[in-house]
Coordinates of C-alpha atoms in Angstrom, one line a residue:
M1 CA -0.1 -0.1 0.0
A2 CA 1.2 3.5 -0.8
A3 CA 0.0 6.6 0.8
T4 CA 0.6 10.0 -0.7
R5 CA 0.8 13.2 1.0
A6 CA -2.2 15.3 1.7
C7 CA -4.1 17.1 -0.6
Q8 CA -6.3 20.3 -0.7
F9 CA -9.5 21.0 -2.8
L10 CA -10.8 24.6 -2.7
V11 CA -14.1 25.3 -3.9
G12 CA -14.7 29.1 -4.8
S13 CA -11.3 30.7 -5.0
S14 CA -10.0 27.4 -4.0
V15 CA -7.5 24.6 -5.0
M16 CA -7.1 21.0 -4.5
S17 CA -3.6 19.3 -3.9
T18 CA -2.9 15.9 -4.5
S19 CA 0.1 13.8 -4.6
G20 CA 0.3 10.3 -6.4
N21 CA 2.8 8.0 -8.1
S22 CA 2.1 9.1 -11.7
G23 CA 5.0 10.8 -13.6
R24 CA 2.8 13.4 -15.2
D25 CA 3.9 17.0 -15.2
R26 CA 1.2 18.6 -17.0
G27 CA -1.8 20.4 -15.6
V28 CA -4.4 21.6 -18.2
S29 CA -7.1 23.9 -17.2
L30 CA -10.8 23.1 -18.1
S31 CA -11.3 26.3 -19.6
Q32 CA -8.4 25.8 -21.9
R33 CA -9.4 22.4 -23.1
M34 CA -13.1 23.5 -23.6
A35 CA -11.9 26.1 -26.0
M36 CA -9.4 23.6 -28.3
S37 CA -10.3 21.2 -30.7
T38 CA -8.6 17.7 -30.9
E39 CA -6.3 18.8 -33.9
Q40 CA -5.3 21.7 -32.0
I41 CA -4.5 19.7 -28.9
S42 CA -2.4 17.3 -31.1
S43 CA -0.2 20.0 -32.9
A44 CA 0.0 22.2 -29.8
A45 CA 1.0 19.2 -27.8
A46 CA 3.9 18.2 -30.4
T47 CA 5.2 21.7 -30.5
T48 CA 5.5 21.9 -26.7
T49 CA 7.0 18.4 -26.5
T50 CA 9.7 19.4 -29.0
S51 CA 10.5 22.9 -27.9
F52 CA 10.4 22.6 -24.2
V53 CA 10.2 19.2 -22.7
E54 CA 12.0 16.6 -24.9
K55 CA 15.2 18.6 -24.7
G56 CA 17.3 16.9 -22.0
M57 CA 14.8 14.1 -21.6
S58 CA 15.7 10.5 -21.8
S59 CA 14.0 8.2 -24.4
E60 CA 12.0 6.5 -21.9
K61 CA 10.5 9.8 -20.6
K62 CA 9.8 10.9 -24.2
K63 CA 7.8 7.8 -24.8
Q64 CA 5.8 8.3 -21.6
R65 CA 5.1 11.9 -22.5
R66 CA 3.7 11.0 -26.0
K67 CA 1.8 8.2 -24.4
E68 CA 0.2 10.5 -21.9
E69 CA -0.7 12.9 -24.8
N70 CA -2.3 10.2 -26.7
E71 CA -4.4 9.3 -23.9
L72 CA -5.6 12.8 -23.5
I73 CA -6.6 13.0 -27.2
S74 CA -8.4 9.6 -27.0
N75 CA -10.3 10.4 -23.9
V76 CA -14.1 10.7 -25.3
Y77 CA -15.1 12.8 -22.2
W78 CA -12.7 15.7 -22.4
N79 CA -14.2 17.9 -24.9
L80 CA -17.8 19.1 -24.2
D81 CA -18.3 20.8 -27.5
E82 CA -17.8 17.7 -29.7
M83 CA -20.4 15.5 -27.7
T84 CA -23.4 15.2 -29.7
E85 CA -26.7 13.3 -29.1
E86 CA -26.8 9.7 -29.8
N87 CA -27.6 8.5 -33.1
R88 CA -31.3 7.5 -32.5
K89 CA -34.1 7.0 -35.1
K90 CA -36.9 9.6 -35.6
L91 CA -40.7 9.3 -35.5
K92 CA -40.6 9.4 -39.2
D93 CA -38.6 6.3 -39.2
Y94 CA -41.2 4.5 -37.1
F95 CA -43.8 5.4 -39.5
E96 CA -41.8 4.2 -42.5
E97 CA -41.0 0.9 -41.0
C98 CA -44.5 0.2 -39.9
K99 CA -45.6 0.8 -43.4
D100 CA -43.3 -2.0 -44.6
L101 CA -44.5 -4.4 -41.9
I102 CA -48.2 -3.7 -42.7
R103 CA -47.6 -4.2 -46.3
S104 CA -46.3 -7.8 -46.0
D105 CA -48.2 -8.4 -43.0
G106 CA -50.0 -12.0 -42.4
G107 CA -49.5 -15.1 -40.5
P108 CA -49.6 -15.8 -36.5
P109 CA -47.6 -13.5 -34.0
R110 CA -43.9 -13.9 -34.1
W111 CA -40.5 -12.6 -32.9
F112 CA -38.1 -10.4 -34.6
S113 CA -34.7 -9.1 -33.6
P114 CA -34.0 -5.5 -35.2
L115 CA -30.7 -5.3 -37.1
E116 CA -29.3 -2.5 -35.1
C117 CA -29.3 -5.0 -32.0
A118 CA -26.5 -7.2 -33.1
S119 CA -23.5 -5.8 -31.0
H120 CA -24.6 -7.3 -27.5
T121 CA -22.0 -9.2 -25.6
A122 CA -22.5 -13.1 -24.9
D123 CA -23.6 -12.7 -21.3
S124 CA -26.2 -9.9 -22.2
P125 CA -29.7 -10.6 -20.6
L126 CA -32.5 -11.3 -23.0
L127 CA -35.1 -8.3 -23.5
L128 CA -38.6 -9.3 -25.0
F129 CA -40.6 -6.4 -26.1
L130 CA -44.2 -6.9 -26.0
P131 CA -46.1 -4.1 -27.9
G132 CA -49.1 -2.0 -27.2
I133 CA -52.2 -1.6 -29.2
D134 CA -50.4 -0.9 -32.4
G135 CA -49.1 -4.5 -32.3
T136 CA -46.2 -3.7 -34.8
G137 CA -43.2 -4.3 -32.2
L138 CA -41.4 -1.2 -33.1
G139 CA -42.3 0.8 -30.2
L140 CA -38.8 1.0 -29.0
I141 CA -37.5 1.7 -32.5
R142 CA -35.8 4.9 -31.2
H143 CA -33.9 2.8 -28.4
H144 CA -32.8 -0.1 -30.8
H145 CA -29.2 1.1 -31.1
K146 CA -28.5 1.6 -27.4
L147 CA -30.4 -1.6 -26.3
G148 CA -28.9 -3.8 -28.7
K149 CA -25.3 -3.0 -26.8
I150 CA -26.6 -4.5 -23.5
F151 CA -29.4 -6.6 -24.3
D152 CA -30.0 -9.7 -26.6
M153 CA -33.3 -8.1 -27.9
W154 CA -36.5 -9.7 -29.5
C155 CA -39.7 -7.9 -30.4
L156 CA -43.0 -9.5 -30.6
H157 CA -45.1 -8.6 -33.7
I158 CA -48.8 -9.1 -34.0
P159 CA -50.1 -8.7 -37.6
V160 CA -52.9 -6.5 -38.1
K161 CA -55.4 -9.0 -39.2
D162 CA -54.3 -11.8 -36.4
R163 CA -57.1 -12.5 -34.0
T164 CA -55.1 -14.3 -31.5
S165 CA -56.6 -14.3 -28.0
F166 CA -54.9 -12.8 -25.0
A167 CA -54.6 -16.1 -23.3
D168 CA -52.9 -17.6 -26.4
L169 CA -50.6 -14.4 -26.4
V170 CA -49.5 -15.0 -22.8
K171 CA -49.0 -18.8 -23.7
L172 CA -47.0 -17.8 -26.7
V173 CA -44.7 -15.4 -24.6
E174 CA -44.6 -17.9 -21.9
R175 CA -43.2 -20.6 -24.0
T176 CA -40.4 -18.3 -25.3
V177 CA -39.5 -17.6 -21.8
R178 CA -39.4 -21.0 -20.5
S179 CA -37.3 -22.2 -23.5
E180 CA -34.7 -19.5 -22.9
C181 CA -34.7 -20.0 -19.3
E182 CA -33.7 -23.6 -20.0
R183 CA -31.2 -22.5 -22.5
S184 CA -29.5 -20.0 -20.1
P185 CA -30.9 -20.3 -16.6
D186 CA -28.5 -17.9 -15.1
R187 CA -29.4 -14.7 -17.2
P188 CA -32.4 -12.8 -16.1
I189 CA -35.1 -12.1 -18.7
Y190 CA -36.5 -8.6 -19.0
L191 CA -40.1 -8.1 -20.2
V192 CA -40.7 -4.5 -21.5
G193 CA -44.4 -4.2 -22.0
E194 CA -46.3 -1.0 -23.3
S195 CA -50.0 -0.9 -22.5
L196 CA -51.4 -4.4 -23.8
G197 CA -47.7 -5.7 -23.5
G198 CA -47.7 -4.6 -19.8
C199 CA -50.8 -6.8 -19.1
I200 CA -49.0 -9.7 -20.9
A201 CA -45.8 -9.3 -18.8
L202 CA -47.9 -9.3 -15.6
D203 CA -49.6 -12.6 -16.4
V204 CA -46.4 -14.3 -17.7
A205 CA -44.8 -13.3 -14.4
A206 CA -47.6 -14.5 -12.2
R207 CA -47.6 -17.7 -14.0
N208 CA -43.8 -18.3 -13.8
P209 CA -42.7 -17.3 -10.4
D210 CA -39.8 -19.8 -10.6
I211 CA -38.2 -17.8 -13.4
D212 CA -36.1 -14.8 -13.1
L213 CA -38.1 -12.3 -14.7
V214 CA -37.5 -8.3 -14.4
L215 CA -40.6 -6.4 -15.7
M216 CA -40.7 -2.9 -17.2
L217 CA -44.2 -1.8 -17.6
A218 CA -44.7 1.5 -19.8
N219 CA -48.2 2.8 -19.0
P220 CA -49.9 -0.7 -18.6
A221 CA -53.6 -1.2 -19.7
T222 CA -54.5 -2.6 -16.3
S223 CA -56.5 0.6 -15.9
F224 CA -58.6 0.0 -19.0
N225 CA -61.8 -0.1 -17.0
R226 CA -61.2 3.4 -15.9
S227 CA -60.3 4.8 -19.3
Q228 CA -62.0 6.6 -22.1
L229 CA -61.1 3.7 -24.6
Q230 CA -63.7 1.4 -22.9
S231 CA -66.5 3.7 -24.3
L232 CA -65.4 3.0 -27.9
I233 CA -66.3 -0.5 -27.7
P234 CA -69.9 -0.3 -28.0
L235 CA -69.7 2.7 -30.5
L236 CA -67.6 0.8 -32.9
E237 CA -69.9 -2.4 -32.7
L238 CA -72.6 0.0 -33.8
M239 CA -70.8 1.8 -36.4
P240 CA -71.6 0.7 -40.2
D241 CA -68.7 -0.8 -42.0
Q242 CA -69.0 1.8 -44.8
L243 CA -67.7 4.3 -42.4
L244 CA -64.0 4.5 -42.4
L245 CA -63.2 5.8 -38.9
N246 CA -59.8 5.4 -37.5
L247 CA -58.7 5.7 -33.9
P248 CA -57.9 9.5 -33.8
Y249 CA -61.3 10.4 -35.1
M250 CA -62.9 7.9 -32.8
L251 CA -61.3 9.6 -29.8
N252 CA -62.5 13.0 -30.8
L253 CA -66.2 11.5 -30.8
V254 CA -65.5 10.3 -27.2
S255 CA -64.0 13.5 -26.1
G256 CA -67.1 15.6 -27.4
D257 CA -65.2 17.4 -30.1
P258 CA -66.3 15.5 -33.4
L259 CA -65.5 18.6 -35.5
R260 CA -61.6 18.4 -35.2
M261 CA -59.8 17.0 -38.0
A262 CA -58.1 13.7 -37.7
L263 CA -54.7 15.0 -38.2
E264 CA -54.9 17.4 -35.6
N265 CA -55.9 14.9 -33.1
V266 CA -53.1 12.8 -33.9
V267 CA -50.6 15.4 -33.2
K268 CA -52.2 16.5 -30.1
R269 CA -53.3 13.2 -28.5
L270 CA -51.2 10.3 -30.0
L271 CA -47.7 11.7 -30.9
P272 CA -45.0 13.3 -28.8
L273 CA -45.3 17.1 -29.1
Q274 CA -41.7 18.0 -29.4
T275 CA -41.3 15.5 -32.2
V276 CA -43.8 16.7 -34.3
G277 CA -42.1 20.0 -35.4
V278 CA -39.2 18.3 -37.0
L279 CA -41.6 16.5 -39.6
S280 CA -42.4 17.8 -42.9
S281 CA -46.0 18.5 -44.0
Q282 CA -45.7 15.4 -46.4
D283 CA -45.0 13.3 -43.4
L284 CA -47.7 14.6 -41.2
L285 CA -50.3 14.1 -44.1
G286 CA -49.3 10.4 -44.3
M287 CA -49.5 9.7 -40.6
P288 CA -53.6 9.3 -40.5
Q289 CA -53.4 6.9 -43.4
V290 CA -50.5 4.9 -41.7
L291 CA -52.6 4.9 -38.4
A292 CA -55.6 3.8 -40.3
D293 CA -53.8 0.9 -42.1
M294 CA -52.4 -0.2 -38.8
L295 CA -55.7 0.1 -36.9
P296 CA -58.6 -0.3 -39.3
R297 CA -62.2 -0.5 -37.7
E298 CA -62.3 -4.3 -37.3
T299 CA -58.9 -4.3 -35.9
L300 CA -59.3 -1.4 -33.5
L301 CA -62.6 -3.3 -32.1
W302 CA -60.7 -6.4 -31.9
K303 CA -57.7 -4.6 -30.0
L304 CA -60.2 -2.8 -27.5
Q305 CA -61.8 -6.0 -26.6
L306 CA -58.4 -7.6 -26.2
L307 CA -57.4 -4.7 -24.0
K308 CA -60.6 -5.3 -21.9
S309 CA -59.8 -9.2 -21.2
A310 CA -56.1 -8.3 -20.8
S311 CA -56.7 -5.8 -18.1
A312 CA -59.2 -8.2 -16.2
S313 CA -56.9 -11.0 -16.5
A314 CA -53.6 -9.1 -15.3
N315 CA -55.6 -7.6 -12.3
S316 CA -56.9 -10.9 -11.1
H317 CA -53.2 -12.2 -11.0
L318 CA -51.5 -9.1 -9.6
H319 CA -51.4 -10.8 -6.2
A320 CA -49.2 -13.5 -7.7
V321 CA -46.4 -11.2 -9.2
K322 CA -43.4 -11.2 -6.8
V323 CA -40.7 -10.4 -9.4
Q324 CA -38.7 -7.3 -9.7
A325 CA -40.6 -4.3 -11.7
M326 CA -40.3 -0.8 -12.8
I327 CA -43.5 1.0 -13.6
L328 CA -42.7 3.8 -16.2
C329 CA -45.8 6.3 -16.3
S330 CA -46.7 9.4 -18.4
G331 CA -47.9 12.3 -16.7
K332 CA -50.0 13.5 -19.6
D333 CA -51.4 10.3 -21.0
Q334 CA -54.7 11.1 -22.6
L335 CA -55.7 7.4 -23.2
L336 CA -55.1 5.9 -19.9
P337 CA -55.1 6.9 -16.3
S338 CA -51.5 6.2 -16.1
Q339 CA -50.2 8.0 -13.2
E340 CA -52.9 7.1 -10.6
E341 CA -52.5 3.4 -12.1
A342 CA -48.9 3.5 -11.3
Q343 CA -49.4 4.2 -7.7
R344 CA -51.9 1.4 -7.3
L345 CA -49.6 -1.1 -8.9
R346 CA -46.9 0.0 -6.7
S347 CA -48.8 -0.7 -3.6
M348 CA -49.7 -4.4 -4.9
L349 CA -46.2 -5.1 -6.3
P350 CA -43.8 -5.9 -3.6
K351 CA -40.6 -5.2 -5.6
S352 CA -41.7 -2.6 -7.6
A353 CA -40.7 1.3 -8.4
I354 CA -42.3 4.2 -10.1
R355 CA -40.6 6.4 -12.9
L356 CA -42.7 9.4 -13.7
F357 CA -42.2 11.4 -17.0
E358 CA -44.4 14.4 -16.3
E359 CA -44.5 15.9 -19.7
S360 CA -44.9 12.5 -21.9
G361 CA -47.9 11.0 -23.6
H362 CA -49.1 7.6 -23.9
F363 CA -46.6 6.5 -26.4
L364 CA -43.7 7.0 -24.1
F365 CA -40.9 5.3 -25.9
L366 CA -41.4 7.7 -29.1
E367 CA -40.7 10.6 -27.0
D368 CA -37.8 12.7 -27.8
D369 CA -36.8 13.3 -24.2
V370 CA -37.0 9.6 -23.0
D371 CA -33.9 7.2 -23.3
L372 CA -34.9 4.0 -21.9
V373 CA -31.1 2.8 -21.4
T374 CA -30.4 6.0 -19.5
T375 CA -33.4 5.3 -17.4
I376 CA -32.1 1.7 -16.6
K377 CA -28.7 2.9 -15.8
C378 CA -29.9 5.6 -13.6
S379 CA -32.0 3.3 -11.7
R380 CA -29.4 0.5 -11.6
F381 CA -32.0 -1.9 -13.1
Y382 CA -29.7 -3.6 -15.2
R383 CA -27.9 -7.0 -13.9
R384 CA -26.6 -10.0 -15.9
G385 CA -27.1 -12.6 -13.2
K386 CA -29.6 -13.6 -10.7
Y387 CA -28.4 -10.8 -8.3
L388 CA -27.4 -7.1 -9.1
D389 CA -23.7 -6.5 -8.7
Y390 CA -23.1 -2.8 -8.3
V391 CA -19.5 -3.2 -9.7
S392 CA -19.3 -5.8 -12.5
D393 CA -23.0 -4.6 -13.8
Y394 CA -22.2 -1.2 -14.0
I395 CA -22.3 0.7 -17.3
P396 CA -20.4 4.0 -17.5
P397 CA -22.1 6.8 -18.7
T398 CA -22.0 7.7 -22.7
P399 CA -20.2 10.9 -23.9
Y400 CA -23.8 12.3 -24.4
E401 CA -24.9 11.4 -21.0
F402 CA -21.8 12.8 -19.4
M403 CA -22.6 16.2 -21.2
K404 CA -25.9 16.3 -19.7
I405 CA -24.5 15.5 -16.3
C406 CA -22.0 18.7 -16.7
E407 CA -25.0 20.6 -17.9
S408 CA -27.2 19.9 -15.0
N409 CA -24.1 20.9 -12.7
R410 CA -23.0 23.9 -14.6
W411 CA -24.4 26.5 -12.1
V412 CA -22.4 24.7 -9.3
I413 CA -19.1 25.0 -11.3
A414 CA -20.0 28.6 -12.3
A415 CA -20.9 29.4 -8.8
T416 CA -17.9 28.0 -6.9
S417 CA -15.1 28.3 -9.8
P418 CA -13.3 25.1 -8.5
V419 CA -9.5 25.1 -8.9
M420 CA -7.7 21.7 -8.3
L421 CA -4.0 21.2 -7.5
S422 CA -1.9 18.0 -7.5
T423 CA 1.5 17.2 -6.2
L424 CA 4.0 15.2 -8.3
E425 CA 6.4 12.8 -7.2
D426 CA 9.3 15.1 -7.1
G427 CA 7.1 17.3 -4.7
K428 CA 6.3 20.1 -7.4
V429 CA 2.8 21.4 -7.2
V430 CA 1.1 21.6 -10.5
R431 CA -2.5 23.1 -11.6
G432 CA -4.6 20.1 -12.5
L433 CA -4.7 16.4 -11.8
A434 CA -1.4 15.5 -13.1
G435 CA -0.3 14.1 -9.9
I436 CA -3.2 11.6 -9.5
P437 CA -2.0 7.8 -10.1
S438 CA -3.4 6.3 -13.4
E439 CA -3.3 2.7 -12.3
G440 CA -5.6 1.3 -9.8
P441 CA -6.6 0.6 -7.2
V442 CA -6.6 3.9 -5.8
L443 CA -8.7 5.2 -2.5
Y444 CA -9.4 8.9 -2.2
V445 CA -10.1 9.9 1.3
G446 CA -11.6 13.2 2.2
Y447 CA -14.0 15.2 4.1
H448 CA -17.3 16.9 3.1
M449 CA -18.0 20.5 2.7
L450 CA -21.7 21.9 3.3
L451 CA -24.1 19.5 1.6
G452 CA -21.2 18.0 -0.6
F453 CA -21.1 20.7 -3.4
E454 CA -17.6 19.7 -4.0
L455 CA -18.5 16.3 -5.2
A456 CA -19.8 16.9 -8.7
P457 CA -17.1 19.3 -9.8
M458 CA -14.3 16.8 -8.6
V459 CA -15.7 13.9 -10.3
I460 CA -16.4 15.6 -13.4
Q461 CA -12.9 16.9 -13.6
F462 CA -11.3 13.6 -12.9
L463 CA -13.2 12.1 -16.0
M464 CA -12.5 15.1 -18.4
E465 CA -8.9 15.7 -17.7
R466 CA -7.7 12.1 -16.8
N467 CA -10.3 9.8 -18.1
I468 CA -10.6 8.2 -14.8
L469 CA -14.1 7.3 -13.4
V470 CA -14.2 7.7 -9.5
R471 CA -16.8 5.3 -7.9
G472 CA -18.1 6.7 -4.8
I473 CA -19.2 4.8 -1.8
A474 CA -22.6 6.5 -1.2
H475 CA -25.4 6.4 1.7
P476 CA -28.1 3.8 1.1
M477 CA -30.7 6.3 0.8
M478 CA -29.5 7.2 -2.8
F479 CA -30.3 3.3 -3.8
F480 CA -33.2 2.4 -1.8
R481 CA -36.4 3.8 -0.4
L482 CA -35.6 3.0 3.4
R483 CA -39.1 3.8 4.5
E484 CA -42.4 5.3 3.5
G485 CA -43.4 8.9 4.0
N486 CA -41.6 12.1 3.0
M487 CA -38.4 10.9 1.5
L488 CA -36.5 12.3 -1.4
D489 CA -37.6 10.7 -4.7
L490 CA -34.7 8.3 -5.8
A491 CA -34.7 10.0 -9.1
A492 CA -33.0 12.7 -7.3
F493 CA -29.9 10.7 -7.1
D494 CA -29.8 9.6 -10.8
T495 CA -26.4 11.6 -11.3
F496 CA -24.8 9.8 -8.6
R497 CA -25.8 6.2 -9.7
L498 CA -25.0 7.0 -13.3
M499 CA -21.5 8.0 -12.3
G500 CA -21.0 4.9 -10.7
A501 CA -21.7 5.4 -6.9
V502 CA -22.4 2.3 -5.1
P503 CA -24.2 1.9 -1.6
V504 CA -21.7 1.5 1.4
S505 CA -20.8 -1.9 2.4
G506 CA -17.8 -4.1 3.0
P507 CA -18.6 -6.5 0.1
N508 CA -18.9 -3.5 -2.4
F509 CA -15.8 -2.0 -1.0
Y510 CA -13.8 -5.2 -1.7
K511 CA -15.3 -5.6 -5.1
L512 CA -14.2 -2.2 -6.2
L513 CA -10.7 -2.6 -4.9
S514 CA -10.3 -6.1 -6.2
S515 CA -11.3 -4.7 -9.7
K516 CA -8.6 -2.0 -9.4
S517 CA -11.1 1.0 -9.4
H518 CA -10.7 4.5 -8.3
V519 CA -12.6 4.7 -5.3
L520 CA -14.0 7.7 -3.3
L521 CA -14.6 7.7 0.4
Y522 CA -15.8 10.0 2.8
P523 CA -15.7 8.5 6.2
G524 CA -17.5 11.4 7.9
G525 CA -20.5 10.4 5.6
M526 CA -23.9 12.5 5.6
R527 CA -23.3 13.7 9.2
E528 CA -20.3 15.7 8.0
A529 CA -22.1 17.0 4.8
L530 CA -24.9 18.1 7.0
H531 CA -22.7 19.9 9.7
R532 CA -24.2 22.8 11.8
K533 CA -22.9 26.1 12.5
G534 CA -19.7 26.5 14.1
E535 CA -18.7 22.9 12.7
E536 CA -16.8 24.1 9.6
Y537 CA -13.9 22.0 8.7
K538 CA -14.7 19.4 11.5
L539 CA -14.0 15.9 10.9
F540 CA -16.7 13.4 12.0
W541 CA -14.6 10.1 11.2
P542 CA -15.2 7.1 13.1
E543 CA -12.5 6.0 15.7
R544 CA -11.4 2.9 13.8
S545 CA -10.7 3.3 10.0
E546 CA -11.4 -0.2 8.7
F547 CA -10.9 1.1 5.2
V548 CA -7.1 1.5 5.8
R549 CA -6.8 -2.5 6.4
M550 CA -9.0 -3.2 3.2
A551 CA -6.8 -0.9 1.2
S552 CA -3.6 -2.5 2.5
R553 CA -4.7 -5.9 1.6
F554 CA -4.9 -4.9 -2.4
G555 CA -2.0 -2.8 -2.1
A556 CA -4.2 0.5 -2.9
K557 CA -2.6 3.7 -3.1
I558 CA -4.3 6.2 -0.6
V559 CA -4.6 9.6 -1.6
P560 CA -6.1 11.8 1.2
F561 CA -7.7 15.2 0.1
G562 CA -9.0 18.2 1.6
V563 CA -11.6 21.0 0.5
V564 CA -11.4 24.3 1.5
G565 CA -13.6 27.3 0.6
E566 CA -17.2 26.5 0.3
D567 CA -17.9 27.2 4.0
D568 CA -16.0 30.3 3.9
V569 CA -18.4 31.5 1.1
G570 CA -21.1 30.7 3.6
E571 CA -19.6 33.1 6.0
L572 CA -19.3 35.8 3.3
M573 CA -23.0 35.6 2.6
K574 CA -23.9 35.8 6.3
P575 CA -24.2 39.7 6.1
A576 CA -26.5 39.6 3.1
F577 CA -28.8 36.9 4.4
P578 CA -28.5 36.8 8.3
S579 CA -32.0 35.2 8.7
S580 CA -30.7 32.1 6.8
F581 CA -27.6 31.5 9.1

């Protein structure tokens, strides 16, 4: 085990000083790196090395220097300006591919695997997507690329003219689940069900308590008997066949405004509002026809009757569902009372959690602002085995996810202007994190400022400047709802989980060190972050520091660091806000 000299991290007009075993002697400021392109970095690094550094250096040091510069250029997190949104398909692609499926439709329900989902690893869990009322199986089209990297993904397609009963659909999915469980008994099977598919997933889980299933239910149709859709059934049964009415127009009749155009209703009720603006007028004009082909009158009537039987069956079996479940509900679902239903399901399913998307409509997965993979990662809902391993099952953030994290913490960085210093092996103090050890395991031990505001700038800077993902040891309340009542929503801690935090425990600490991770530990914990007046810079560490013994077992480098400045800013604000202190 190697211990480094103490370090200081100042927030505000503040500094962090760390010492380590790395030979790096460069300190690049955040503002400089954000203003330069990759090509500029390459040329600047080469010029500086030739003019100032390589003179008098040994060949080994020159090689090491070039290696470090290449590492900086290859760091996908270092330049926020070059981070763009992931390549996701658009709403237009959904309708185009639906056309192709409808055109050649026929036969019984069947599985297909999207071409974009061929890059998963051998140990990836299986994901079965169960569609909603559309039946195409393309509801996750905007998420195929990212899902295909971490799941073996299959989608269920129910042809337009198919009249398979709900019970037979459940049996079809159940046969697939049992077959795949026998083939790979140690990997979980994810059932992602939308609307009708949510009812299928619940029934399959109730009938197969011995299989390791994970449910993700998006606006499940278990609330069908309390929705306006139920009123459409008698209306459709009385309607003459000659009237070519599709779902958008029928919803207008039920809502009491029959004079609205079907196109307007498609835009306002069925489609994500923020995505409509990017479509051309030709695309918008073609939407009602695609929906009419997807749900002609006789198919729409059948699907509504299917929803009715599905809701009744799923509700009668809820007591038997004991598997892990996540309920994704939309705050502006105009087809089903999804928000109220999510609360009801949560009270009935013992291992369930809710994710609310306040601005989303019924077709949640077609929304611009909904990223299913990011939601899974933030919720720590992804596992490859029977039990969640916070270390091995962790998936690092993508560059775009990291950019969004930086944007959400921009005000903290702007308000505190953090400055970080580190100490090299020769004792020289440099600006930046050049003195931080590159190779793990490394244990960073420090103390909290008020509310832990130093945490985000520190972790962000480590990843941007050194491509080091620091895994924090965090309070269990960030991962589990410890009790009912006025507790913070777990979604408030999404950033911590996405950046790799793990619940504090001996086994998790052991696994992090054994995997040669860079681990961040605050022995003072939450009490230190919530210190009271007069307790500035006071340590609340336990008398026995067991982490030293664990670190020594793995030969970890211990980097103690200090944080200064934030509490001093609070002192400066007292005269301006005396009643707050």
